[in-house]
Amino acid sequence: VNFIENLNLENINSNFYGISKQPVWGAKFFDELSKSKMGLNYNRGEPIKYYSSDRICLLIANGLLTFLQRGYSYEDFFEDKIDAVFFEDHNELVDLIKFYAKDFKKRSEVASSGKKKIF
């Protein structure tokens, strides 16, 4: 929660369901995904190789540019800045979110490539 709450994303429309907003489920969840351009796959605790909830598939397969933590070996499946965007720490993630929020073309290219890769 602290990691998410301390993301300094001024001037960027963001929703973190389950933290800053109540969780959404079912059709409402997919409705919210369809309104989103980017998603964050963030795991708590020490990295475990390939660990993730199904969130990673939901984000990428629904065409969102997805930010992935380094340390989980996701690089074995996705290329950085080609299929998804990898980050090391809080500051890098904020910088990357701000960059891709402004660059529609690059954001769309990475999201599309990730979606093709996961299918």
Backbone as JSON Lines, residues from 0, in Angstrom:
{"i":0,"aa":"V","n":[0.83,-1.18,0.0],"ca":[0.0,0.0,0.0],"c":[0.88,1.25,0.0]}
{"i":1,"aa":"N","n":[1.93,1.25,0.82],"ca":[2.82,2.43,0.86],"c":[3.44,2.71,-0.5]}
{"i":2,"aa":"F","n":[3.86,1.66,-1.19],"ca":[4.47,1.83,-2.51],"c":[3.51,2.57,-3.44]}
{"i":3,"aa":"I","n":[2.28,2.12,-3.5],"ca":[1.27,2.71,-4.39],"c":[0.88,4.11,-3.93]}
{"i":4,"aa":"E","n":[0.63,4.26,-2.64],"ca":[0.18,5.56,-2.13],"c":[1.24,6.64,-2.3]}
{"i":5,"aa":"N","n":[2.5,6.27,-2.39],"ca":[3.57,7.25,-2.52],"c":[4.01,7.5,-3.96]}
{"i":6,"aa":"L","n":[3.27,6.97,-4.92],"ca":[3.57,7.3,-6.31],"c":[3.13,8.74,-6.55]}
{"i":7,"aa":"N","n":[4.05,9.58,-6.95],"ca":[3.76,10.99,-7.18],"c":[3.37,11.16,-8.64]}
{"i":8,"aa":"L","n":[2.07,11.04,-8.91],"ca":[1.58,11.06,-10.29],"c":[0.69,12.27,-10.55]}
{"i":9,"aa":"E","n":[1.15,13.44,-10.13],"ca":[0.35,14.64,-10.37],"c":[0.12,14.81,-11.87]}
{"i":10,"aa":"N","n":[-1.06,15.31,-12.19],"ca":[-1.49,15.55,-13.57],"c":[-1.68,14.28,-14.39]}
{"i":11,"aa":"I","n":[-1.7,13.13,-13.74],"ca":[-1.95,11.87,-14.43],"c":[-3.18,11.23,-13.77]}
{"i":12,"aa":"N","n":[-4.18,10.96,-14.58],"ca":[-5.4,10.32,-14.07],"c":[-5.07,8.88,-13.7]}
{"i":13,"aa":"S","n":[-5.23,8.53,-12.44],"ca":[-4.9,7.17,-12.01],"c":[-5.92,6.67,-11.01]}
{"i":14,"aa":"N","n":[-6.16,5.38,-11.06],"ca":[-7.04,4.69,-10.13],"c":[-6.34,3.42,-9.67]}
{"i":15,"aa":"F","n":[-6.27,3.24,-8.38],"ca":[-5.7,2.03,-7.82],"c":[-6.78,1.35,-7.0]}
{"i":16,"aa":"Y","n":[-7.56,0.52,-7.7],"ca":[-8.67,-0.15,-7.04],"c":[-8.15,-1.12,-5.98]}
{"i":17,"aa":"G","n":[-8.82,-1.08,-4.84],"ca":[-8.4,-1.9,-3.71],"c":[-7.47,-1.14,-2.78]}
{"i":18,"aa":"I","n":[-7.01,0.04,-3.22],"ca":[-6.15,0.86,-2.36],"c":[-6.77,2.25,-2.22]}
{"i":19,"aa":"S","n":[-6.76,3.03,-3.31],"ca":[-7.33,4.38,-3.24],"c":[-8.82,4.38,-3.55]}
{"i":20,"aa":"K","n":[-9.31,3.29,-4.1],"ca":[-10.74,3.12,-4.4],"c":[-11.14,1.71,-4.02]}
{"i":21,"aa":"Q","n":[-12.43,1.53,-3.8],"ca":[-12.94,0.2,-3.49],"c":[-12.68,-0.74,-4.67]}
{"i":22,"aa":"P","n":[-12.41,-2.02,-4.41],"ca":[-12.21,-2.97,-5.5],"c":[-13.47,-3.06,-6.38]}
{"i":23,"aa":"V","n":[-13.26,-3.44,-7.62],"ca":[-14.37,-3.69,-8.54],"c":[-14.27,-5.13,-9.02]}
{"i":24,"aa":"W","n":[-15.41,-5.72,-9.34],"ca":[-15.46,-7.13,-9.7],"c":[-16.32,-7.33,-10.94]}
{"i":25,"aa":"G","n":[-16.15,-8.47,-11.58],"ca":[-17.01,-8.88,-12.68],"c":[-17.0,-7.91,-13.84]}
{"i":26,"aa":"A","n":[-18.19,-7.61,-14.37],"ca":[-18.31,-6.74,-15.55],"c":[-17.75,-5.35,-15.27]}
{"i":27,"aa":"K","n":[-17.91,-4.85,-14.05],"ca":[-17.38,-3.52,-13.7],"c":[-15.85,-3.52,-13.8]}
{"i":28,"aa":"F","n":[-15.22,-4.62,-13.43],"ca":[-13.77,-4.73,-13.54],"c":[-13.34,-4.59,-15.0]}
{"i":29,"aa":"F","n":[-14.0,-5.31,-15.9],"ca":[-13.63,-5.25,-17.31],"c":[-14.0,-3.9,-17.92]}
{"i":30,"aa":"D","n":[-15.04,-3.26,-17.41],"ca":[-15.38,-1.92,-17.85],"c":[-14.26,-0.95,-17.5]}
{"i":31,"aa":"E","n":[-13.75,-1.06,-16.28],"ca":[-12.64,-0.19,-15.86],"c":[-11.37,-0.48,-16.66]}
{"i":32,"aa":"L","n":[-11.1,-1.74,-16.94],"ca":[-9.94,-2.09,-17.77],"c":[-10.05,-1.44,-19.14]}
{"i":33,"aa":"S","n":[-11.25,-1.46,-19.71],"ca":[-11.43,-0.91,-21.06],"c":[-11.21,0.59,-21.1]}
{"i":34,"aa":"K","n":[-11.29,1.27,-19.98],"ca":[-11.05,2.71,-19.9],"c":[-9.58,3.02,-19.64]}
{"i":35,"aa":"S","n":[-8.79,2.01,-19.37],"ca":[-7.4,2.21,-18.94],"c":[-6.43,2.09,-20.11]}
{"i":36,"aa":"K","n":[-5.34,2.82,-20.01],"ca":[-4.27,2.77,-21.01],"c":[-3.06,2.02,-20.5]}
{"i":37,"aa":"M","n":[-2.86,2.04,-19.17],"ca":[-1.69,1.42,-18.57],"c":[-2.1,0.68,-17.31]}
{"i":38,"aa":"G","n":[-1.32,-0.35,-16.97],"ca":[-1.59,-1.12,-15.76],"c":[-0.29,-1.47,-15.06]}
{"i":39,"aa":"L","n":[-0.4,-1.73,-13.78],"ca":[0.76,-2.06,-12.95],"c":[0.59,-3.45,-12.37]}
{"i":40,"aa":"N","n":[1.56,-4.32,-12.63],"ca":[1.59,-5.64,-12.02],"c":[2.64,-5.58,-10.92]}
{"i":41,"aa":"Y","n":[2.17,-5.37,-9.69],"ca":[3.07,-5.19,-8.56],"c":[2.83,-6.29,-7.54]}
{"i":42,"aa":"N","n":[3.9,-6.95,-7.12],"ca":[3.82,-8.03,-6.14],"c":[4.51,-7.61,-4.85]}
{"i":43,"aa":"R","n":[3.97,-8.04,-3.73],"ca":[4.57,-7.75,-2.43],"c":[5.58,-8.83,-2.08]}
{"i":44,"aa":"G","n":[6.51,-8.49,-1.22],"ca":[7.46,-9.46,-0.7],"c":[8.64,-9.69,-1.63]}
{"i":45,"aa":"E","n":[9.43,-10.66,-1.26],"ca":[10.63,-11.0,-2.04],"c":[10.23,-11.66,-3.37]}
{"i":46,"aa":"P","n":[10.95,-11.34,-4.44],"ca":[10.64,-11.94,-5.73],"c":[10.78,-13.46,-5.74]}
{"i":47,"aa":"I","n":[9.84,-14.1,-6.37],"ca":[9.87,-15.53,-6.62],"c":[9.78,-15.7,-8.14]}
{"i":48,"aa":"K","n":[10.69,-16.44,-8.71],"ca":[10.76,-16.58,-10.15],"c":[9.39,-16.92,-10.74]}
{"i":49,"aa":"Y","n":[8.98,-16.07,-11.7],"ca":[7.73,-16.21,-12.47],"c":[6.46,-16.0,-11.66]}
{"i":50,"aa":"Y","n":[6.55,-15.64,-10.4],"ca":[5.34,-15.46,-9.62],"c":[4.55,-14.25,-10.11]}
{"i":51,"aa":"S","n":[3.26,-14.42,-10.21],"ca":[2.32,-13.33,-10.42],"c":[0.92,-13.87,-10.23]}
{"i":52,"aa":"S","n":[0.02,-12.98,-9.86],"ca":[-1.39,-13.36,-9.88],"c":[-1.83,-13.34,-11.35]}
{"i":53,"aa":"D","n":[-3.08,-13.66,-11.61],"ca":[-3.57,-13.62,-12.98],"c":[-3.66,-12.19,-13.51]}
{"i":54,"aa":"R","n":[-3.41,-11.21,-12.64],"ca":[-3.44,-9.8,-13.03],"c":[-2.56,-9.53,-14.25]}
{"i":55,"aa":"I","n":[-1.41,-10.17,-14.31],"ca":[-0.48,-9.92,-15.41],"c":[-1.15,-10.23,-16.76]}
{"i":56,"aa":"C","n":[-1.87,-11.33,-16.82],"ca":[-2.56,-11.7,-18.07],"c":[-3.74,-10.78,-18.34]}
{"i":57,"aa":"L","n":[-4.48,-10.42,-17.31],"ca":[-5.63,-9.54,-17.49],"c":[-5.2,-8.18,-18.04]}
{"i":58,"aa":"L","n":[-4.13,-7.64,-17.54],"ca":[-3.66,-6.34,-18.0],"c":[-3.14,-6.4,-19.43]}
{"i":59,"aa":"I","n":[-2.21,-7.31,-19.67],"ca":[-1.58,-7.37,-20.99],"c":[-2.57,-7.82,-22.06]}
{"i":60,"aa":"A","n":[-3.36,-8.86,-21.79],"ca":[-4.29,-9.38,-22.79],"c":[-5.42,-8.4,-23.12]}
{"i":61,"aa":"N","n":[-5.69,-7.48,-22.22],"ca":[-6.71,-6.47,-22.5],"c":[-6.12,-5.21,-23.12]}
{"i":62,"aa":"G","n":[-4.87,-5.28,-23.56],"ca":[-4.26,-4.21,-24.33],"c":[-3.72,-3.04,-23.55]}
{"i":63,"aa":"L","n":[-3.44,-3.23,-22.26],"ca":[-2.85,-2.15,-21.47],"c":[-1.33,-2.26,-21.52]}
{"i":64,"aa":"L","n":[-0.68,-1.12,-21.64],"ca":[0.76,-1.11,-21.45],"c":[0.97,-1.5,-19.99]}
{"i":65,"aa":"T","n":[1.77,-2.52,-19.75],"ca":[1.88,-3.07,-18.4],"c":[3.29,-2.89,-17.85]}
{"i":66,"aa":"F","n":[3.36,-2.36,-16.64],"ca":[4.62,-2.18,-15.93],"c":[4.86,-3.4,-15.06]}
{"i":67,"aa":"L","n":[6.05,-3.99,-15.19],"ca":[6.41,-5.21,-14.48],"c":[7.66,-4.98,-13.63]}
{"i":68,"aa":"Q","n":[7.68,-5.53,-12.44],"ca":[8.85,-5.44,-11.57],"c":[9.97,-6.33,-12.09]}
{"i":69,"aa":"R","n":[11.17,-5.83,-11.97],"ca":[12.34,-6.67,-12.25],"c":[12.51,-7.65,-11.08]}
{"i":70,"aa":"G","n":[13.16,-8.77,-11.35],"ca":[13.46,-9.72,-10.29],"c":[12.6,-10.97,-10.32]}
{"i":71,"aa":"Y","n":[11.57,-10.97,-11.15],"ca":[10.67,-12.13,-11.24],"c":[10.9,-12.96,-12.5]}
{"i":72,"aa":"S","n":[11.91,-12.6,-13.26],"ca":[12.29,-13.28,-14.51],"c":[11.24,-13.17,-15.6]}
{"i":73,"aa":"Y","n":[10.38,-12.15,-15.53],"ca":[9.41,-11.93,-16.61],"c":[10.13,-11.64,-17.93]}
{"i":74,"aa":"E","n":[11.38,-11.22,-17.83],"ca":[12.17,-10.94,-19.03],"c":[12.35,-12.2,-19.89]}
{"i":75,"aa":"D","n":[12.13,-13.37,-19.31],"ca":[12.19,-14.61,-20.07],"c":[11.05,-14.7,-21.08]}
{"i":76,"aa":"F","n":[10.0,-13.9,-20.87],"ca":[8.82,-13.94,-21.73],"c":[8.56,-12.64,-22.49]}
{"i":77,"aa":"F","n":[8.92,-11.52,-21.87],"ca":[8.62,-10.22,-22.46],"c":[9.89,-9.39,-22.6]}
{"i":78,"aa":"E","n":[9.99,-8.65,-23.71],"ca":[11.13,-7.76,-23.91],"c":[10.81,-6.38,-23.36]}
{"i":79,"aa":"D","n":[11.76,-5.82,-22.61],"ca":[11.59,-4.5,-22.02],"c":[11.41,-3.45,-23.1]}
{"i":80,"aa":"K","n":[10.37,-2.63,-22.92],"ca":[10.02,-1.53,-23.82],"c":[9.62,-2.01,-25.22]}
{"i":81,"aa":"I","n":[9.4,-3.31,-25.37],"ca":[8.86,-3.89,-26.61],"c":[7.49,-4.5,-26.31]}
{"i":82,"aa":"D","n":[7.4,-5.36,-25.29],"ca":[6.16,-6.05,-24.94],"c":[5.57,-5.57,-23.61]}
{"i":83,"aa":"A","n":[6.39,-5.02,-22.76],"ca":[6.0,-4.52,-21.44],"c":[7.12,-3.57,-21.01]}
{"i":84,"aa":"V","n":[6.92,-2.9,-19.89],"ca":[7.94,-1.98,-19.39],"c":[8.35,-2.42,-17.99]}
{"i":85,"aa":"F","n":[9.63,-2.64,-17.81],"ca":[10.17,-3.12,-16.53],"c":[10.69,-1.97,-15.69]}
{"i":86,"aa":"F","n":[10.51,-2.1,-14.38],"ca":[11.03,-1.1,-13.46],"c":[11.72,-1.77,-12.29]}
{"i":87,"aa":"E","n":[12.67,-1.05,-11.74],"ca":[13.48,-1.54,-10.62],"c":[12.95,-1.02,-9.28]}
{"i":88,"aa":"D","n":[12.57,0.25,-9.25],"ca":[12.18,0.86,-7.98],"c":[11.11,1.93,-8.19]}
{"i":89,"aa":"H","n":[10.7,2.5,-7.1],"ca":[9.63,3.49,-7.06],"c":[9.91,4.66,-8.01]}
{"i":90,"aa":"N","n":[11.08,5.26,-7.91],"ca":[11.41,6.43,-8.73],"c":[11.42,6.11,-10.22]}
{"i":91,"aa":"E","n":[11.97,4.97,-10.58],"ca":[11.99,4.59,-11.98],"c":[10.56,4.39,-12.49]}
{"i":92,"aa":"L","n":[9.71,3.76,-11.69],"ca":[8.33,3.54,-12.11],"c":[7.62,4.86,-12.36]}
{"i":93,"aa":"V","n":[7.76,5.82,-11.45],"ca":[7.12,7.13,-11.63],"c":[7.6,7.78,-12.92]}
{"i":94,"aa":"D","n":[8.9,7.76,-13.17],"ca":[9.44,8.35,-14.39],"c":[8.87,7.66,-15.64]}
{"i":95,"aa":"L","n":[8.78,6.35,-15.6],"ca":[8.26,5.6,-16.75],"c":[6.78,5.87,-16.97]}
{"i":96,"aa":"I","n":[6.01,5.92,-15.91],"ca":[4.58,6.23,-16.05],"c":[4.4,7.61,-16.67]}
{"i":97,"aa":"K","n":[5.14,8.57,-16.19],"ca":[5.03,9.93,-16.74],"c":[5.43,9.97,-18.21]}
{"i":98,"aa":"F","n":[6.49,9.26,-18.58],"ca":[6.93,9.21,-19.97],"c":[5.85,8.62,-20.87]}
{"i":99,"aa":"Y","n":[5.35,7.44,-20.5],"ca":[4.38,6.76,-21.36],"c":[3.0,7.42,-21.34]}
{"i":100,"aa":"A","n":[2.68,8.16,-20.29],"ca":[1.42,8.9,-20.26],"c":[1.4,9.98,-21.34]}
{"i":101,"aa":"K","n":[2.57,10.51,-21.67],"ca":[2.68,11.57,-22.68],"c":[2.92,11.03,-24.09]}
{"i":102,"aa":"D","n":[3.46,9.83,-24.22],"ca":[3.83,9.3,-25.54],"c":[2.83,8.25,-26.01]}
{"i":103,"aa":"F","n":[1.73,8.73,-26.61],"ca":[0.65,7.85,-27.06],"c":[1.17,6.78,-28.03]}
{"i":104,"aa":"K","n":[1.99,7.19,-28.98],"ca":[2.47,6.25,-30.01],"c":[3.27,5.12,-29.4]}
{"i":105,"aa":"K","n":[4.26,5.44,-28.59],"ca":[5.1,4.41,-27.98],"c":[4.29,3.54,-27.02]}
{"i":106,"aa":"R","n":[3.41,4.16,-26.24],"ca":[2.57,3.41,-25.31],"c":[1.71,2.4,-26.07]}
{"i":107,"aa":"S","n":[1.13,2.82,-27.17],"ca":[0.28,1.94,-27.97],"c":[1.06,0.81,-28.61]}
{"i":108,"aa":"E","n":[2.27,1.12,-29.09],"ca":[3.12,0.09,-29.71],"c":[3.48,-1.0,-28.71]}
{"i":109,"aa":"V","n":[3.91,-0.61,-27.51],"ca":[4.3,-1.59,-26.51],"c":[3.09,-2.4,-26.06]}
{"i":110,"aa":"A","n":[1.96,-1.74,-25.83],"ca":[0.75,-2.45,-25.4],"c":[0.3,-3.45,-26.46]}
{"i":111,"aa":"S","n":[0.33,-3.05,-27.71],"ca":[-0.08,-3.94,-28.81],"c":[0.85,-5.13,-28.94]}
{"i":112,"aa":"S","n":[2.14,-4.89,-28.83],"ca":[3.12,-5.97,-28.91],"c":[2.95,-6.95,-27.76]}
{"i":113,"aa":"G","n":[2.72,-6.43,-26.56],"ca":[2.51,-7.3,-25.39],"c":[1.27,-8.15,-25.56]}
{"i":114,"aa":"K","n":[0.2,-7.56,-26.08],"ca":[-1.05,-8.29,-26.29],"c":[-0.84,-9.42,-27.29]}
{"i":115,"aa":"K","n":[-0.14,-9.12,-28.39],"ca":[0.15,-10.17,-29.39],"c":[1.0,-11.27,-28.77]}
{"i":116,"aa":"K","n":[1.98,-10.9,-27.97],"ca":[2.87,-11.88,-27.35],"c":[2.1,-12.81,-26.42]}
{"i":117,"aa":"I","n":[1.22,-12.25,-25.6],"ca":[0.52,-13.07,-24.62],"c":[-0.51,-13.98,-25.28]}
{"i":118,"aa":"F","n":[-1.09,-13.53,-26.4],"ca":[-2.02,-14.42,-27.11],"c":[-1.27,-15.51,-27.82]}
